[in-house]
mmCIF file of C-alpha atoms in Angstrom:
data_model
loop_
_atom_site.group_PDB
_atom_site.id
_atom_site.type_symbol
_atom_site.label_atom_id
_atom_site.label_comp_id
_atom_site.label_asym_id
_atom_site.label_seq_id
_atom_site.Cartn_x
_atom_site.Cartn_y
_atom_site.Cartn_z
ATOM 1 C CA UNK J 1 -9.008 5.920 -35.801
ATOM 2 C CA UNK J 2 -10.115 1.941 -36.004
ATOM 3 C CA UNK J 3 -5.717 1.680 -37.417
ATOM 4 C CA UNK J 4 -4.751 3.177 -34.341
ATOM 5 C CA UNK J 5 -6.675 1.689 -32.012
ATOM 6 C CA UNK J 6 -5.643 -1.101 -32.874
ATOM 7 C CA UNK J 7 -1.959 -0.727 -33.081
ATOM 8 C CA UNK J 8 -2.544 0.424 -29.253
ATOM 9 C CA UNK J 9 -4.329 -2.510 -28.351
ATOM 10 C CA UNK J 10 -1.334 -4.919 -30.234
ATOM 11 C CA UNK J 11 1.354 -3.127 -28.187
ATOM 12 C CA UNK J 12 -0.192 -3.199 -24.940
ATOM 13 C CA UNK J 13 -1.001 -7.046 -25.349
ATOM 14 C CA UNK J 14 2.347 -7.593 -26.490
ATOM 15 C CA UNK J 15 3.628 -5.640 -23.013
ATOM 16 C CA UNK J 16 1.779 -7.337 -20.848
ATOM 17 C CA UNK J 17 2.858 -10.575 -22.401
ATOM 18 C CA UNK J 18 6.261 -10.332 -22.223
ATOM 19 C CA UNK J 19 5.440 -8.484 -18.164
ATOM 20 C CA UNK J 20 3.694 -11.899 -17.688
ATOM 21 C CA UNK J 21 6.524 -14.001 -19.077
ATOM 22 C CA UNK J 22 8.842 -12.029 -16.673
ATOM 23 C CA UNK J 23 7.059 -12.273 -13.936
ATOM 24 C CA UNK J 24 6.624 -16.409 -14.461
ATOM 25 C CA UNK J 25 9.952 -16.652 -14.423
ATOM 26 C CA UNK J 26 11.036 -14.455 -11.534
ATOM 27 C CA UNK J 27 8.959 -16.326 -9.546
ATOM 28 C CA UNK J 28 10.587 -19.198 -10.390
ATOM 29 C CA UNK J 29 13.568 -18.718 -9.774
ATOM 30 C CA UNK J 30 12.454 -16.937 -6.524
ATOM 31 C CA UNK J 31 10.534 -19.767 -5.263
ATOM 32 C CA UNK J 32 13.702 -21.942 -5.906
ATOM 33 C CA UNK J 33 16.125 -19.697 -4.194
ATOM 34 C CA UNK J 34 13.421 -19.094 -1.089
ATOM 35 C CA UNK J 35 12.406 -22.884 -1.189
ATOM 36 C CA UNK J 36 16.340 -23.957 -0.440
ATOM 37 C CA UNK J 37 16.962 -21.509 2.648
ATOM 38 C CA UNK J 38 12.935 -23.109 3.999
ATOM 39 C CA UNK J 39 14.291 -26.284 3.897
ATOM 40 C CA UNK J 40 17.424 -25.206 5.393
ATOM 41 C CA UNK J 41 15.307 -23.932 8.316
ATOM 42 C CA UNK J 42 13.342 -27.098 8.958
ATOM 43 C CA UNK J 43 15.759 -29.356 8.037
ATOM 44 C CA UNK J 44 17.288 -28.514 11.365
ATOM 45 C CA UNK J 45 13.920 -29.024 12.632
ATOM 46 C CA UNK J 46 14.052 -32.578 11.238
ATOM 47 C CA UNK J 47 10.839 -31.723 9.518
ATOM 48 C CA UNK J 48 9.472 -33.011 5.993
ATOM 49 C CA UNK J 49 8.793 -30.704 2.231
ATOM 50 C CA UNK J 50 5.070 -29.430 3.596
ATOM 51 C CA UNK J 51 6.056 -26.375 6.027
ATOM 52 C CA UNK J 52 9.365 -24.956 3.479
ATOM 53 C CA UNK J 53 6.820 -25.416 0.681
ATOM 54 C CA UNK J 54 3.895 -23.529 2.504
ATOM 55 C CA UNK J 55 6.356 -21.169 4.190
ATOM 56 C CA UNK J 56 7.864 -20.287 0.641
ATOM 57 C CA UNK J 57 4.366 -19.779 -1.363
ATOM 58 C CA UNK J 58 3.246 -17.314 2.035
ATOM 59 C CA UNK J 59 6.878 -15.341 1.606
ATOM 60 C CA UNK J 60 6.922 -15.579 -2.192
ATOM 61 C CA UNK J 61 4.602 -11.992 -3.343
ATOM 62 C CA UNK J 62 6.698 -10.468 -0.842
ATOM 63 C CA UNK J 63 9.723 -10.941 -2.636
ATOM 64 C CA UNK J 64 8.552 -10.790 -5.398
ATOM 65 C CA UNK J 65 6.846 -7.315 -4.821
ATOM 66 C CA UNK J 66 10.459 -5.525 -4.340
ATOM 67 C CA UNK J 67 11.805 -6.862 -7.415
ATOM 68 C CA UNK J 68 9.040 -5.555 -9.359
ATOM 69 C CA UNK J 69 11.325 -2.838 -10.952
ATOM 70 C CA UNK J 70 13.709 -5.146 -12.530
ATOM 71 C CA UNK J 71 10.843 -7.291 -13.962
ATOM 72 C CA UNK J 72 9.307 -4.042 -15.579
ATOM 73 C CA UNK J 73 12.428 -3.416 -17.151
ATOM 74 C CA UNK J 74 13.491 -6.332 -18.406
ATOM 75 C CA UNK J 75 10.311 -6.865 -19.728
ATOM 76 C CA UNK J 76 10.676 -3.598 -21.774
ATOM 77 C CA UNK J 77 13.602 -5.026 -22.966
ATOM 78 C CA UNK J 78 11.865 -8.067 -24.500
ATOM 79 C CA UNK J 79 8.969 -5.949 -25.461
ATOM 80 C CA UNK J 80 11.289 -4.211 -27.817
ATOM 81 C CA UNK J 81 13.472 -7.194 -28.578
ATOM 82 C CA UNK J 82 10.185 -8.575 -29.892
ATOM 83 C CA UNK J 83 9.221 -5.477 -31.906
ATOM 84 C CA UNK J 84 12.543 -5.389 -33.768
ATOM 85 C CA UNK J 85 13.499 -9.049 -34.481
ATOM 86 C CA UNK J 86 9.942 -8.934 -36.330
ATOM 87 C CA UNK J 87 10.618 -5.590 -38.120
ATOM 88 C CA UNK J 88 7.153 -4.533 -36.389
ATOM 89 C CA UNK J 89 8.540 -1.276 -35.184
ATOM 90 C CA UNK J 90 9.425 -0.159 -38.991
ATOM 91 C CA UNK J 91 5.773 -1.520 -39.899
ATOM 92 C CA UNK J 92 4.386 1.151 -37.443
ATOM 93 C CA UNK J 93 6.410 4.222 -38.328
ATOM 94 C CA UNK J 94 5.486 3.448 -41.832
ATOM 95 C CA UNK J 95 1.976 3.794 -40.969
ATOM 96 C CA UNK J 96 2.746 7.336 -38.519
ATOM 97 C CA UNK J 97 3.658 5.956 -35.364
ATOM 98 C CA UNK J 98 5.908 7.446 -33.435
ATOM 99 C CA UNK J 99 9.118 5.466 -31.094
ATOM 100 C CA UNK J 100 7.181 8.185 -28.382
ATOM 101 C CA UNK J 101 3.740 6.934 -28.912
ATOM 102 C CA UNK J 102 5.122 3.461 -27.972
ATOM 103 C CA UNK J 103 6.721 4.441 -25.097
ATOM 104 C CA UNK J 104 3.760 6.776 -24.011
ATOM 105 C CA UNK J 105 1.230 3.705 -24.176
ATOM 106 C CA UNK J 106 3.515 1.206 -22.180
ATOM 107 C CA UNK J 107 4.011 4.012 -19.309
ATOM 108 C CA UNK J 108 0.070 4.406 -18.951
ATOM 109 C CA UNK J 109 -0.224 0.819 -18.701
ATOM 110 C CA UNK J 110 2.618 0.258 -16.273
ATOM 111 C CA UNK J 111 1.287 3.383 -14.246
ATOM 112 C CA UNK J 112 -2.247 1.853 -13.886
ATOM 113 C CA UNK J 113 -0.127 -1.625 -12.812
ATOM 114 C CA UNK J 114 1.969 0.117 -10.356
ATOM 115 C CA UNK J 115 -1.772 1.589 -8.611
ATOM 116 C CA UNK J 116 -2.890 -1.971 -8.773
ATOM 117 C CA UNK J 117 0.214 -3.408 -7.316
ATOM 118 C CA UNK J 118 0.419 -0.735 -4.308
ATOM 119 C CA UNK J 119 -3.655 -1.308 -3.441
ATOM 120 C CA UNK J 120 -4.003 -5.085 -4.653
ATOM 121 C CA UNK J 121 -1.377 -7.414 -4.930
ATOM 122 C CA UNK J 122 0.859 -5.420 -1.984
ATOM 123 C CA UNK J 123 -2.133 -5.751 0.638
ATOM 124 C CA UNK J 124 -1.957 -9.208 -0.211
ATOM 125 C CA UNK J 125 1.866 -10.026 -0.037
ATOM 126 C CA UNK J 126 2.150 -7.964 2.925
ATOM 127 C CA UNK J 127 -1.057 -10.226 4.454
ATOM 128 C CA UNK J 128 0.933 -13.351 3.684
ATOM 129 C CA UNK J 129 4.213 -11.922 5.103
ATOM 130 C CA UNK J 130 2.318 -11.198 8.393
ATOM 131 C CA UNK J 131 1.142 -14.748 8.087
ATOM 132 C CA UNK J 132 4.651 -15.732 7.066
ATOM 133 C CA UNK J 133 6.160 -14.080 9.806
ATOM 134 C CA UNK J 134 3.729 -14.959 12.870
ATOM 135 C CA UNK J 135 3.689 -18.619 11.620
ATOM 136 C CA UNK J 136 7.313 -18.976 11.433
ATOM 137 C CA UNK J 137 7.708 -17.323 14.691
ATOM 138 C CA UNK J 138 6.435 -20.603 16.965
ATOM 139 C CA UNK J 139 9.337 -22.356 15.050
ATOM 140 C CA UNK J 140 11.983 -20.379 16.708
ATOM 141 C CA UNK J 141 13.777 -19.891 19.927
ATOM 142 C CA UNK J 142 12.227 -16.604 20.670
ATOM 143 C CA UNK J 143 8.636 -18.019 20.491
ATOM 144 C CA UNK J 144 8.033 -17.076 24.043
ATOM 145 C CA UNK J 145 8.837 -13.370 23.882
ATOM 146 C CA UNK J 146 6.183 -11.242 22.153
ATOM 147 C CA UNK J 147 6.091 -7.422 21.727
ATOM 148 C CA UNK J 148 3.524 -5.117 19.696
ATOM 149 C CA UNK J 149 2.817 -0.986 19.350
ATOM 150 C CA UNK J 150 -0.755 -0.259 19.802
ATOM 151 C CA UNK J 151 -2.631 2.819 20.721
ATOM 152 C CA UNK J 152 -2.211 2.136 24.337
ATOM 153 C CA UNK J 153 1.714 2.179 23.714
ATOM 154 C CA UNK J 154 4.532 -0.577 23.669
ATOM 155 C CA UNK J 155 3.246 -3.658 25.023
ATOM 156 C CA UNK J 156 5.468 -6.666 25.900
ATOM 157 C CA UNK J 157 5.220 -10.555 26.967
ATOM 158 C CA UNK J 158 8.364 -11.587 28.418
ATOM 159 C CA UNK J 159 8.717 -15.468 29.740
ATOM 160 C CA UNK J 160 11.134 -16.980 31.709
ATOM 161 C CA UNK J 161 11.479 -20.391 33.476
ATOM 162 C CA UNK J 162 9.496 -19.214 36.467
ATOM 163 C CA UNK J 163 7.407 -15.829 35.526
ATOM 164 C CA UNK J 164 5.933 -14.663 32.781
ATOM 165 C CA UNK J 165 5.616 -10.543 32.830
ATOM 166 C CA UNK J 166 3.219 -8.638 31.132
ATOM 167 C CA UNK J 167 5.216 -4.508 30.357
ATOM 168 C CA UNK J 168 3.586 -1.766 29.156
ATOM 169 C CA UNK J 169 4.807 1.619 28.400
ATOM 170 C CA UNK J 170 3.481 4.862 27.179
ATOM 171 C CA UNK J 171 6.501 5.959 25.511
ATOM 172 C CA UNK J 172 10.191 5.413 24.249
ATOM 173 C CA UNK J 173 12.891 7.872 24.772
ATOM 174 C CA UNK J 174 16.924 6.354 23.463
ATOM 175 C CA UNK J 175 17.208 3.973 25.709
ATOM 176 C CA UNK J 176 14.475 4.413 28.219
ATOM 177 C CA UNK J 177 10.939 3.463 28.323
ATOM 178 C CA UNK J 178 8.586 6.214 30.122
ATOM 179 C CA UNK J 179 5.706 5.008 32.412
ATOM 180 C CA UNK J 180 5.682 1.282 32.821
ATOM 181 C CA UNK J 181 4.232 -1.442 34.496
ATOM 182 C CA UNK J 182 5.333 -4.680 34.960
ATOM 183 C CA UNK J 183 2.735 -7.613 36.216
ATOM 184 C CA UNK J 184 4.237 -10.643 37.113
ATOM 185 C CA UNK J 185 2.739 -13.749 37.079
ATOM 186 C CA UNK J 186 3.799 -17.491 37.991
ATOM 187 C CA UNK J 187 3.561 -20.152 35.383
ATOM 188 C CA UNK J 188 -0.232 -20.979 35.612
ATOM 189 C CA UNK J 189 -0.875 -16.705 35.231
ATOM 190 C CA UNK J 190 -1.476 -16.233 38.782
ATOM 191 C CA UNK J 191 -0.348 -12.456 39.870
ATOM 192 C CA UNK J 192 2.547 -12.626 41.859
ATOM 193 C CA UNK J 193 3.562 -8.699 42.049
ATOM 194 C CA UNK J 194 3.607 -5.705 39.913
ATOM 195 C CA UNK J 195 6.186 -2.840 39.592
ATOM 196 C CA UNK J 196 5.054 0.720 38.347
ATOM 197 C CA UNK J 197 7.750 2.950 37.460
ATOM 198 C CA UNK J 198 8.285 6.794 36.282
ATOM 199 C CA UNK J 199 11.790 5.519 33.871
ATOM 200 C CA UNK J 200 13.121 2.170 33.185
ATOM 201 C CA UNK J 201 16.626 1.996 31.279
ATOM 202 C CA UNK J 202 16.387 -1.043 28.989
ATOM 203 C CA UNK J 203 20.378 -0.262 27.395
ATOM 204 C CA UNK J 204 20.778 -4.039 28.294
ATOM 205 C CA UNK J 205 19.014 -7.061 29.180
ATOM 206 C CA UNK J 206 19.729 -6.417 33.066
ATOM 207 C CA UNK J 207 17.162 -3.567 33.093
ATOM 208 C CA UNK J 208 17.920 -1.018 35.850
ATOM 209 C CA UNK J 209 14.219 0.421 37.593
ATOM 210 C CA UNK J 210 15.563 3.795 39.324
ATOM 211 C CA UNK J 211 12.465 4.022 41.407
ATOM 212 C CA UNK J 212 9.654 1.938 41.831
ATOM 213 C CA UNK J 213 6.440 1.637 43.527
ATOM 214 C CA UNK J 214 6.106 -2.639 44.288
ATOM 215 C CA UNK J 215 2.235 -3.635 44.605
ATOM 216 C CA UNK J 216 2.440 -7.676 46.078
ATOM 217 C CA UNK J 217 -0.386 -10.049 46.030
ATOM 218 C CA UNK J 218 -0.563 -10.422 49.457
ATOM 219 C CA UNK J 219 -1.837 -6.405 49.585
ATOM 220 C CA UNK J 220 1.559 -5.489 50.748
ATOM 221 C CA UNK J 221 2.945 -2.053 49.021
ATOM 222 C CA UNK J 222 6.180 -0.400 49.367
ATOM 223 C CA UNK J 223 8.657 1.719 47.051
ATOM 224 C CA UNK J 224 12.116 0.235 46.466
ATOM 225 C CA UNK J 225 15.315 1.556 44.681
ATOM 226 C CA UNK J 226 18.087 0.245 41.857
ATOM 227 C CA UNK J 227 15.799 -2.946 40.828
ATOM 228 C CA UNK J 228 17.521 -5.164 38.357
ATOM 229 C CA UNK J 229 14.894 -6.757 36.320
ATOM 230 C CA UNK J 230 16.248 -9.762 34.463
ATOM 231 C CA UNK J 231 14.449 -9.484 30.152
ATOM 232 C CA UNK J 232 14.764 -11.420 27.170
ATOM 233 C CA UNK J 233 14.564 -7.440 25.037
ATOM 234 C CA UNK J 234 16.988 -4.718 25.483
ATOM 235 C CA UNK J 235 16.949 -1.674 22.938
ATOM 236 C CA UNK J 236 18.374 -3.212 20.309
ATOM 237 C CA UNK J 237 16.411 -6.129 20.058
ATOM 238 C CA UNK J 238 12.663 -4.069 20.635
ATOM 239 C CA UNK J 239 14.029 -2.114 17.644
ATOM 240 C CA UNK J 240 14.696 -5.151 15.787
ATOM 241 C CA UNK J 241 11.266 -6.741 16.017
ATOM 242 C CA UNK J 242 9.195 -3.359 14.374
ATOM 243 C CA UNK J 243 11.698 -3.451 11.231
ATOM 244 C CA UNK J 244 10.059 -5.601 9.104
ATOM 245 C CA UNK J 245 7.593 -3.205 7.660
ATOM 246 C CA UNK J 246 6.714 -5.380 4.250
ATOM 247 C CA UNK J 247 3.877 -7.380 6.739
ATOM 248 C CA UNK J 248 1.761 -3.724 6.680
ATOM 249 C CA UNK J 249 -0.180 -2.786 3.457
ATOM 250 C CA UNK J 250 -0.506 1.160 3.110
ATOM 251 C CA UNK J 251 -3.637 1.464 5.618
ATOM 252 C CA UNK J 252 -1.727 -0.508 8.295
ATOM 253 C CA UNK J 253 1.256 1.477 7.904
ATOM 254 C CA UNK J 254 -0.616 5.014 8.141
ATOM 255 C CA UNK J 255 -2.222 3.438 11.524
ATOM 256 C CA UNK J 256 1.126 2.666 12.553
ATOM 257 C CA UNK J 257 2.762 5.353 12.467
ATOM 258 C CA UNK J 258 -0.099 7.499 14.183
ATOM 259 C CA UNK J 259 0.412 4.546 17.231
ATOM 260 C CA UNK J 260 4.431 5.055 16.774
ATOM 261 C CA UNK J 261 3.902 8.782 17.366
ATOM 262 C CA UNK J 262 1.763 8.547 20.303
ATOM 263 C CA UNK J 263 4.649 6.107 21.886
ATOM 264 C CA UNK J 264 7.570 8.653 20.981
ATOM 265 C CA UNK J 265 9.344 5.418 19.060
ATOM 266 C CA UNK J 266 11.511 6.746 15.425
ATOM 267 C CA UNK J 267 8.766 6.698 12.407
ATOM 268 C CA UNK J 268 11.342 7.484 10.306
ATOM 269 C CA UNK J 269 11.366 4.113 8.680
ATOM 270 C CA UNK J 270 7.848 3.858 8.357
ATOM 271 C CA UNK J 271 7.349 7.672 6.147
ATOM 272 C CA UNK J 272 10.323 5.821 4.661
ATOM 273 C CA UNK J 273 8.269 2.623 3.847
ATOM 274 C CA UNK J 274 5.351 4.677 2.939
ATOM 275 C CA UNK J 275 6.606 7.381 0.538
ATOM 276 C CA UNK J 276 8.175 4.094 -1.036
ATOM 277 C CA UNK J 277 5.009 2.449 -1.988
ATOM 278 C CA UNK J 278 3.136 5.509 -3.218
ATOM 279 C CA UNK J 279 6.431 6.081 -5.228
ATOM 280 C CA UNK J 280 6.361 2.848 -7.316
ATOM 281 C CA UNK J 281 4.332 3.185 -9.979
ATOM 282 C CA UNK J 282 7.088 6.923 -10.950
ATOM 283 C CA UNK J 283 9.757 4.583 -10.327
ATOM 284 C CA UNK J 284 7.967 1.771 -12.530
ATOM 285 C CA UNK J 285 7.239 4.204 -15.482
ATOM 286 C CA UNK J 286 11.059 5.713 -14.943
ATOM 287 C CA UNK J 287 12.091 2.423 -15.493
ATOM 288 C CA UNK J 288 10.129 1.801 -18.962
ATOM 289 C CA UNK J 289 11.770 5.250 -19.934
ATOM 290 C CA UNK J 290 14.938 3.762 -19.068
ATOM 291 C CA UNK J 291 14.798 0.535 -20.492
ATOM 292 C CA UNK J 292 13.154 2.130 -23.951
ATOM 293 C CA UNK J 293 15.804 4.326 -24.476
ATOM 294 C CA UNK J 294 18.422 1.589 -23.685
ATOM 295 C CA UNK J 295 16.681 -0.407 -26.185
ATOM 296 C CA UNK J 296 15.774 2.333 -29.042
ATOM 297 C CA UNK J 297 19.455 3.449 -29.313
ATOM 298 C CA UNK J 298 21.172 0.055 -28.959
ATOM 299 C CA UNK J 299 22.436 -1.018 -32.614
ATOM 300 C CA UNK J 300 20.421 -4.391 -33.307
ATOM 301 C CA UNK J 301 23.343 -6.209 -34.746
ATOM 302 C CA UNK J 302 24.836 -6.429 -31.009
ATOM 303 C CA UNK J 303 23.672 -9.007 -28.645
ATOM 304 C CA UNK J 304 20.259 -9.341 -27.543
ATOM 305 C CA UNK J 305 21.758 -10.572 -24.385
ATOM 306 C CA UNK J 306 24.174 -8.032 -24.464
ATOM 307 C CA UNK J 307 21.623 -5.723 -24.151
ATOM 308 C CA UNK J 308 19.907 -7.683 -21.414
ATOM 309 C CA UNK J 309 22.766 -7.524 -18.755
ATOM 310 C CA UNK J 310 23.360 -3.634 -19.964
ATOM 311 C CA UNK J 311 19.417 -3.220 -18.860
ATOM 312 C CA UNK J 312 20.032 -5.394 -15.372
ATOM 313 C CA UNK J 313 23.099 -3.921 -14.724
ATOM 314 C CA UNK J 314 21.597 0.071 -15.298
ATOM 315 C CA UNK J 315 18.786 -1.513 -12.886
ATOM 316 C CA UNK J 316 21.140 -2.494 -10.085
ATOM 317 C CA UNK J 317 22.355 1.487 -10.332
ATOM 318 C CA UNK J 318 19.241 2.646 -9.688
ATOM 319 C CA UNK J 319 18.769 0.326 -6.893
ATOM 320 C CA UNK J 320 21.867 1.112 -5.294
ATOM 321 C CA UNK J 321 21.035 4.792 -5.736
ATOM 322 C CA UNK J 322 17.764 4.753 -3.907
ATOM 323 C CA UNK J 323 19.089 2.361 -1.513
ATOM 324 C CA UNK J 324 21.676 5.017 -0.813
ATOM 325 C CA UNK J 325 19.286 7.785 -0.762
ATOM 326 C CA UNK J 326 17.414 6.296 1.950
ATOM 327 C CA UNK J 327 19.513 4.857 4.302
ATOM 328 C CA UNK J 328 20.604 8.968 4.159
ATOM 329 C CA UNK J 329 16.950 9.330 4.810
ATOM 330 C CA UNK J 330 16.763 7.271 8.130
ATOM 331 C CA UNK J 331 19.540 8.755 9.423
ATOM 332 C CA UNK J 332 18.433 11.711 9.353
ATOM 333 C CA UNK J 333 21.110 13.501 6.833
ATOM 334 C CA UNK J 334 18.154 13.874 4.337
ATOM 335 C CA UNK J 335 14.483 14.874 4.958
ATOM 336 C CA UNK J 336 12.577 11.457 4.277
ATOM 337 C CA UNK J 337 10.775 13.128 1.272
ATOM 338 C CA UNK J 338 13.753 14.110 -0.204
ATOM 339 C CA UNK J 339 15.301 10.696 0.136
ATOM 340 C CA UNK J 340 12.462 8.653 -1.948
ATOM 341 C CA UNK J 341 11.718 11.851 -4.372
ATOM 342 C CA UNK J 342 14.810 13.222 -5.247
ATOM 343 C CA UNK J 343 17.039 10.496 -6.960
ATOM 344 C CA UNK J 344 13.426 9.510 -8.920
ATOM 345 C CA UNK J 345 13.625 13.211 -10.028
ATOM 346 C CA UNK J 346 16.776 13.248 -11.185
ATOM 347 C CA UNK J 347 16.295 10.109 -12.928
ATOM 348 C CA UNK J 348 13.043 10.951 -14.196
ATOM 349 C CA UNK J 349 15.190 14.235 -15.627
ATOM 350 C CA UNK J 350 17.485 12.217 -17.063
ATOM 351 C CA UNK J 351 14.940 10.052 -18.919
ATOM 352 C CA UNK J 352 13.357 13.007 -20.012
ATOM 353 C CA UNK J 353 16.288 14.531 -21.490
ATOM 354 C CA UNK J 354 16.962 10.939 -23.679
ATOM 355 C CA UNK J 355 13.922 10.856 -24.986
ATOM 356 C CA UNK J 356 14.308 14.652 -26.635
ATOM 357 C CA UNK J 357 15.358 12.543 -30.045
ATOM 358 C CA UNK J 358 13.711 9.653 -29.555
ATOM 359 C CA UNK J 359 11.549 9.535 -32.683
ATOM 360 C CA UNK J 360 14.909 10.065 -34.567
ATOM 361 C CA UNK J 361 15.868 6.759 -33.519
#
């Protein structure tokens, strides 16, 4: 009992040591990679190292967060690498332990790691993306035009050189927002007028008010027909602003899509975003099963590297197949569930299958 605990206790050590020296160097390279395009950005600014340095550390867990698959495999990879180039793996079958007891302890770890990463370190890259994101947004042109989804529906700030409107609207329907009002104010937020309409078609930035009821400061109220409105948003560009979903941990994105629903606006991508997270730590363990049988039937007089780029290259399969499955999902040719769950299925049946010998091996 005392042998065996403590042949678990070496191998999990050993995995998390090789996760860590994975991750350290992922988020190196990332931090390079991000730290260039920053100083891209600012250099246009004509602005020194602090904000692409800042900006890059508050984008960084983000990043890193969606690459966490490939890190978990390669770090398999190296986990076994280890195990082999020290004859260690011979040393524990000779004392009863199975290639599927190895496997089995490195998949509990990395499915208690893939809980941790969806309720820890998730909530706080997608805190620092929201940072990242509203921070970096008073550095660009669009800094004046603002536009959120609450409970009381799509609300909009929309600035130009002489007004600044305030829109809200219950609901969106293709290209129309339902219900709105539109308060108009002059530069210093005094109330100029405000426009309450039934339908508003918002196709282009010329937006076209059927039929509206005008309410002007001066107490004066009258309906008027076919008012061109003059925005900064059409369709495209409201849909645009609500598709960066990696700024909303899994509470925030529940909450949103409740306030998305209410509005009428497509949650596809958010049951999309969500069914993703609670999906990582399958997709983690799927990829230890992957990388383990990659490794276990690879002939060790090969390339270690060799075996590497196999790993990363069976990686960027899966990615492309998930990626596949749910772009089906958001439009629609696929139920959302069957988008994120099916291609881990079959690649969790697939695993299964290679590991029906693997204590041959």
């Amino acid at each position: 009992m005392k042998l065996l605990k403590t042949y678990e206790e070496y191998l999990v050590k050993l995995f998390l040591k090789q996760l860590l020296i994975v991750i350290l160097i992922f988020t190196s390279l990332t931090f390079i990679l991000n730290i260039l395009e920053e100083i891209k950005f600012f250099n246009e600014l004509n602005m020194g190292l602090y904000y692409p340095i800042l900006f890059t550390f508050l984008n960084l867990p983000s990043v890193l967060f969606e690459i966490f698959p490939f890190i978990i495999l390669i770090a398999t990879q190296l986990f076994f690498i280890h195990l082999y180039s020290k004859d260690e793996i011979l040393l524990l079958k000779n004392y009863g332990v199975k290639n599927s007891d190895i496997i089995k302890n490195i998949s509990l770890v990395t499915l208690i790691f893939g809980i941790f990463l969806i309720f820890g370190f998730h909530s706080l890259s997608s805190n620092l993306k929201h940072n990242y994101l509203s921070f970096k947004n008073n550095f660009t042109t669009d800094k004046k035009y603002l536009a959120v989804i609450n409970e009381n529906g799509l609300w909009i700030r929309d600035e130009s050189e002489k007004t600044v409107s305030i829109i809200n609207a219950e609901k969106i329907e293709n290209n129309f927002l339902e219900d709105v009002s539109i308060s108009q104010m002059d530069n210093e937020y005094r109330l100029i007028k405000t426009l309450i309409a039934d339908r508003v078609d918002i196709s282009n930035k010329n937006w076209t008010i059927k039929k509206a009821k005008v309410f002007e400061i001066d107490g004066k109220n009258f309906e008027q027909d076919n008012i061109i409105f003059e925005s900064n948003f059409d369709i495209n560009k409201i849909n645009s602003l609500f598709s960066n979903l990696s700024s909303l941990n899994i509470f925030q994105l529940r909450s949103q899509y409740y306030d998305y629903k209410s509005l009428g606006y497509s949650t596809l991508e958010i049951e999309s975003q969500f069914n993703k997270l609670i999906s990582l730590p399958v997709y983690l363990v799927i990829m230890i099963l992957i990388a383990s049988i990659l490794m276990l039937n690879v002939k060790f007089n090969k390339s270690k590297i060799f075996s590497v780029i196999i790993g990363v290259l069976m990686s960027v399969i899966v990615y492309y197949i998930n990626y596949f499955f749910n772009i089906m999902g958001i439009n629609e040719r696929l139920s959302i569930l069957m988008s994120i769950w099916f291609p881990l299925s079959i690649l969790g049946l697939i695993s299964f299958i290679g590991l029906v010998k693997i204590n041959e091996k």
